[in-house]
Amino acid sequence: MALFARLARIWRHRWTDEADLRRALPADLLDRLTRRVSASEKRHTGEIRICAEAGLPLSYLWRDAPARERAIMLFGKLRVWDTEHNNGVLIYLLLAEHAIEIVADRGIDARVDDAQWAALAQRMGAAFREGRFEDGLTQALEEVSALLVAHFPLAEGQADRNELPDAPVVL
C-alpha cells in the first residue's frame, strides 16, 4: 500500500472515535438490539453477537490488516465459536472503514453459502450509507435469525439455552 494511503487509513482510524460510535449506535438503540437478539434466540438454537468499534487498534493498522482479520479475532475472543451446535454468528461493524463482516461458525456456515452472507452485508451497508444504522442492523438481525430458524429451529417445547450474552459489544 502506498505510504499516503497507509497514513490516511491510520488517520481515519485514529480520528473516528467513541463519540462517532455513540452517535451511530446510541444507548437506546443498543438496548433495542439487545431485546431483538434475545427475542430472536427464542426461535432457534443459534447465538447472535453484534460487535462494533470505531477504529482498528494500532497493531492492526501497522500491519495493514483488514477488517475481516479483526472480526475473526473477535469471533474467537467473544466465544461465538463456542456454542453447542457450532451455529454462532458475529455481525461486526468497523465504523472508520464502513466495513461490515459476518463471521459464522461452521455449523451454520456449512448451510449458508458465501453469496448469502455477502448479500446480507451489502444490504446492511446500503442502509448505513443512508445513515440508517438501526434499520440496517435490524434487517441483518432478522435475516440471520431467519437463516438460523430455517437450519436450527427450536423444537416444540424446547427451551432456549442462552449460551452467550445478547447485548451488543461496543469497543
Short mmCIF file of C-alpha atoms in Angstrom, two decimals:
data_model
loop_
_atom_site.label_atom_id
_atom_site.label_comp_id
_atom_site.label_asym_id
_atom_site.label_seq_id
_atom_site.Cartn_x
_atom_site.Cartn_y
_atom_site.Cartn_z
CA MET A 1 0.00 0.00 0.00
CA ALA A 2 1.34 3.44 -0.85
CA LEU A 3 2.62 5.47 2.08
CA PHE A 4 0.00 8.19 1.64
CA ALA A 5 -2.86 5.68 1.58
CA ARG A 6 -1.47 3.93 4.64
CA LEU A 7 -1.14 7.19 6.57
CA ALA A 8 -4.65 8.22 5.50
CA ARG A 9 -6.00 4.91 6.81
CA ILE A 10 -4.24 5.33 10.15
CA TRP A 11 -5.52 8.90 10.43
CA ARG A 12 -9.10 7.83 9.64
CA HIS A 13 -8.98 5.15 12.33
CA ARG A 14 -7.50 7.48 14.92
CA TRP A 15 -9.91 10.29 14.01
CA THR A 16 -13.02 8.09 14.28
CA ASP A 17 -13.67 7.72 17.99
CA GLU A 18 -16.15 6.64 20.64
CA ALA A 19 -18.25 9.77 20.13
CA ASP A 20 -18.77 8.81 16.46
CA LEU A 21 -19.72 5.31 17.54
CA ARG A 22 -22.19 6.61 20.16
CA ARG A 23 -23.83 8.83 17.53
CA ALA A 24 -24.23 5.86 15.18
CA LEU A 25 -25.25 3.44 17.96
CA PRO A 26 -26.76 5.38 20.89
CA ALA A 27 -27.55 3.62 24.17
CA ASP A 28 -31.28 3.32 23.43
CA LEU A 29 -30.51 1.59 20.11
CA LEU A 30 -28.15 -0.83 21.88
CA ASP A 31 -30.96 -1.64 24.33
CA ARG A 32 -33.40 -2.31 21.46
CA LEU A 33 -30.83 -4.50 19.71
CA THR A 34 -30.30 -6.48 22.92
CA ARG A 35 -34.03 -7.14 23.14
CA ARG A 36 -34.18 -8.10 19.45
CA VAL A 37 -31.30 -10.57 19.80
CA SER A 38 -32.98 -12.07 22.87
CA ALA A 39 -36.31 -12.42 21.06
CA SER A 40 -34.59 -13.89 18.01
CA GLU A 41 -32.78 -16.53 20.05
CA LYS A 42 -36.07 -17.81 21.45
CA ARG A 43 -36.83 -19.10 17.94
CA HIS A 44 -33.64 -21.09 17.21
CA THR A 45 -30.65 -22.73 18.89
CA GLY A 46 -28.11 -20.33 17.38
CA GLU A 47 -26.34 -17.41 19.04
CA ILE A 48 -26.01 -13.95 17.51
CA ARG A 49 -23.48 -11.36 18.62
CA ILE A 50 -23.20 -7.80 17.37
CA CYS A 51 -19.86 -6.06 17.80
CA ALA A 52 -18.95 -2.54 16.72
CA GLU A 53 -15.84 -0.46 17.03
CA ALA A 54 -14.83 2.97 15.87
CA GLY A 55 -11.40 2.07 14.52
CA LEU A 56 -8.89 -0.72 14.46
CA PRO A 57 -6.19 -0.95 17.13
CA LEU A 58 -2.81 0.39 16.02
CA SER A 59 -1.33 -3.12 15.91
CA TYR A 60 -3.76 -3.94 13.07
CA LEU A 61 -3.10 -0.67 11.28
CA TRP A 62 0.70 -1.06 11.35
CA ARG A 63 0.32 -4.47 9.70
CA ASP A 64 -2.30 -3.14 7.29
CA ALA A 65 -4.64 -5.87 8.50
CA PRO A 66 -8.16 -5.98 7.00
CA ALA A 67 -11.37 -5.65 8.99
CA ARG A 68 -12.05 -9.33 8.36
CA GLU A 69 -8.98 -10.32 10.38
CA ARG A 70 -10.22 -8.27 13.34
CA ALA A 71 -13.72 -9.75 13.02
CA ILE A 72 -12.35 -13.29 13.09
CA MET A 73 -10.24 -12.49 16.15
CA LEU A 74 -13.27 -11.04 17.95
CA PHE A 75 -15.35 -14.05 16.88
CA GLY A 76 -12.96 -16.15 18.97
CA LYS A 77 -12.46 -13.67 21.80
CA LEU A 78 -16.23 -13.26 22.26
CA ARG A 79 -16.54 -17.07 22.15
CA VAL A 80 -19.07 -17.02 19.31
CA TRP A 81 -17.45 -20.25 18.09
CA ASP A 82 -18.14 -21.93 21.43
CA THR A 83 -21.77 -22.96 21.02
CA GLU A 84 -23.19 -26.45 21.32
CA HIS A 85 -24.32 -26.66 17.68
CA ASN A 86 -21.49 -24.56 16.19
CA ASN A 87 -24.08 -22.09 14.97
CA GLY A 88 -22.95 -18.74 16.32
CA VAL A 89 -22.90 -15.67 14.07
CA LEU A 90 -20.98 -12.45 14.62
CA ILE A 91 -22.12 -9.23 12.94
CA TYR A 92 -19.09 -6.91 13.07
CA LEU A 93 -19.08 -3.20 12.21
CA LEU A 94 -15.94 -1.11 11.76
CA LEU A 95 -17.08 2.48 11.61
CA ALA A 96 -13.83 4.06 10.34
CA GLU A 97 -13.97 1.99 7.15
CA HIS A 98 -17.72 1.49 6.99
CA ALA A 99 -16.82 -2.21 6.95
CA ILE A 100 -19.28 -4.96 7.75
CA GLU A 101 -18.13 -8.50 8.35
CA ILE A 102 -20.33 -11.52 9.02
CA VAL A 103 -18.44 -14.39 10.65
CA ALA A 104 -20.38 -17.63 11.04
CA ASP A 105 -19.38 -20.79 12.86
CA ARG A 106 -19.02 -23.99 10.85
CA GLY A 107 -22.45 -25.40 11.70
CA ILE A 108 -24.40 -22.55 10.10
CA ASP A 109 -21.71 -21.63 7.57
CA ALA A 110 -21.94 -25.12 6.04
CA ARG A 111 -25.63 -24.48 5.33
CA VAL A 112 -25.44 -20.89 4.06
CA ASP A 113 -23.35 -20.02 1.03
CA ASP A 114 -20.93 -17.11 0.86
CA ALA A 115 -23.16 -15.21 -1.56
CA GLN A 116 -25.97 -15.09 1.02
CA TRP A 117 -23.64 -13.68 3.69
CA ALA A 118 -22.24 -11.15 1.21
CA ALA A 119 -25.72 -10.04 0.11
CA LEU A 120 -26.76 -9.58 3.74
CA ALA A 121 -23.68 -7.40 4.38
CA GLN A 122 -24.38 -5.39 1.21
CA ARG A 123 -27.95 -4.62 2.33
CA MET A 124 -26.64 -3.52 5.73
CA GLY A 125 -24.07 -1.33 4.04
CA ALA A 126 -26.71 0.33 1.87
CA ALA A 127 -28.75 1.25 4.95
CA PHE A 128 -25.63 2.50 6.76
CA ARG A 129 -24.62 4.72 3.82
CA GLU A 130 -28.01 6.40 4.21
CA GLY A 131 -27.38 6.86 7.94
CA ARG A 132 -29.99 4.24 8.85
CA PHE A 133 -27.92 2.21 11.31
CA GLU A 134 -30.89 0.85 13.24
CA ASP A 135 -32.68 -0.24 10.07
CA GLY A 136 -29.54 -1.92 8.73
CA LEU A 137 -28.81 -3.76 11.96
CA THR A 138 -32.43 -4.76 12.48
CA GLN A 139 -32.71 -6.08 8.94
CA ALA A 140 -29.44 -8.02 9.27
CA LEU A 141 -30.52 -9.42 12.60
CA GLU A 142 -33.83 -10.59 11.12
CA GLU A 143 -32.08 -12.16 8.13
CA VAL A 144 -29.58 -14.01 10.32
CA SER A 145 -32.47 -15.10 12.56
CA ALA A 146 -34.39 -16.43 9.56
CA LEU A 147 -31.36 -18.47 8.48
CA LEU A 148 -30.93 -19.87 11.98
CA VAL A 149 -34.65 -20.68 12.28
CA ALA A 150 -34.52 -22.46 8.91
CA HIS A 151 -31.48 -24.56 9.82
CA PHE A 152 -31.51 -24.73 13.65
CA PRO A 153 -35.09 -24.22 14.87
CA LEU A 154 -36.04 -24.78 18.48
CA ALA A 155 -38.08 -27.93 18.80
CA GLU A 156 -41.59 -27.50 20.18
CA GLY A 157 -41.34 -27.20 23.94
CA GLN A 158 -37.55 -26.85 23.82
CA ALA A 159 -36.24 -24.02 25.99
CA ASP A 160 -33.69 -21.55 24.67
CA ARG A 161 -30.26 -22.16 26.20
CA ASN A 162 -28.81 -18.68 26.01
CA GLU A 163 -25.13 -19.55 25.65
CA LEU A 164 -23.80 -16.02 25.05
CA PRO A 165 -24.77 -12.51 26.14
CA ASP A 166 -27.34 -10.76 23.95
CA ALA A 167 -26.07 -7.19 24.35
CA PRO A 168 -24.02 -5.71 21.51
CA VAL A 169 -20.33 -5.25 22.26
CA VAL A 170 -19.06 -1.73 21.63
CA LEU A 171 -15.26 -1.42 21.64
#
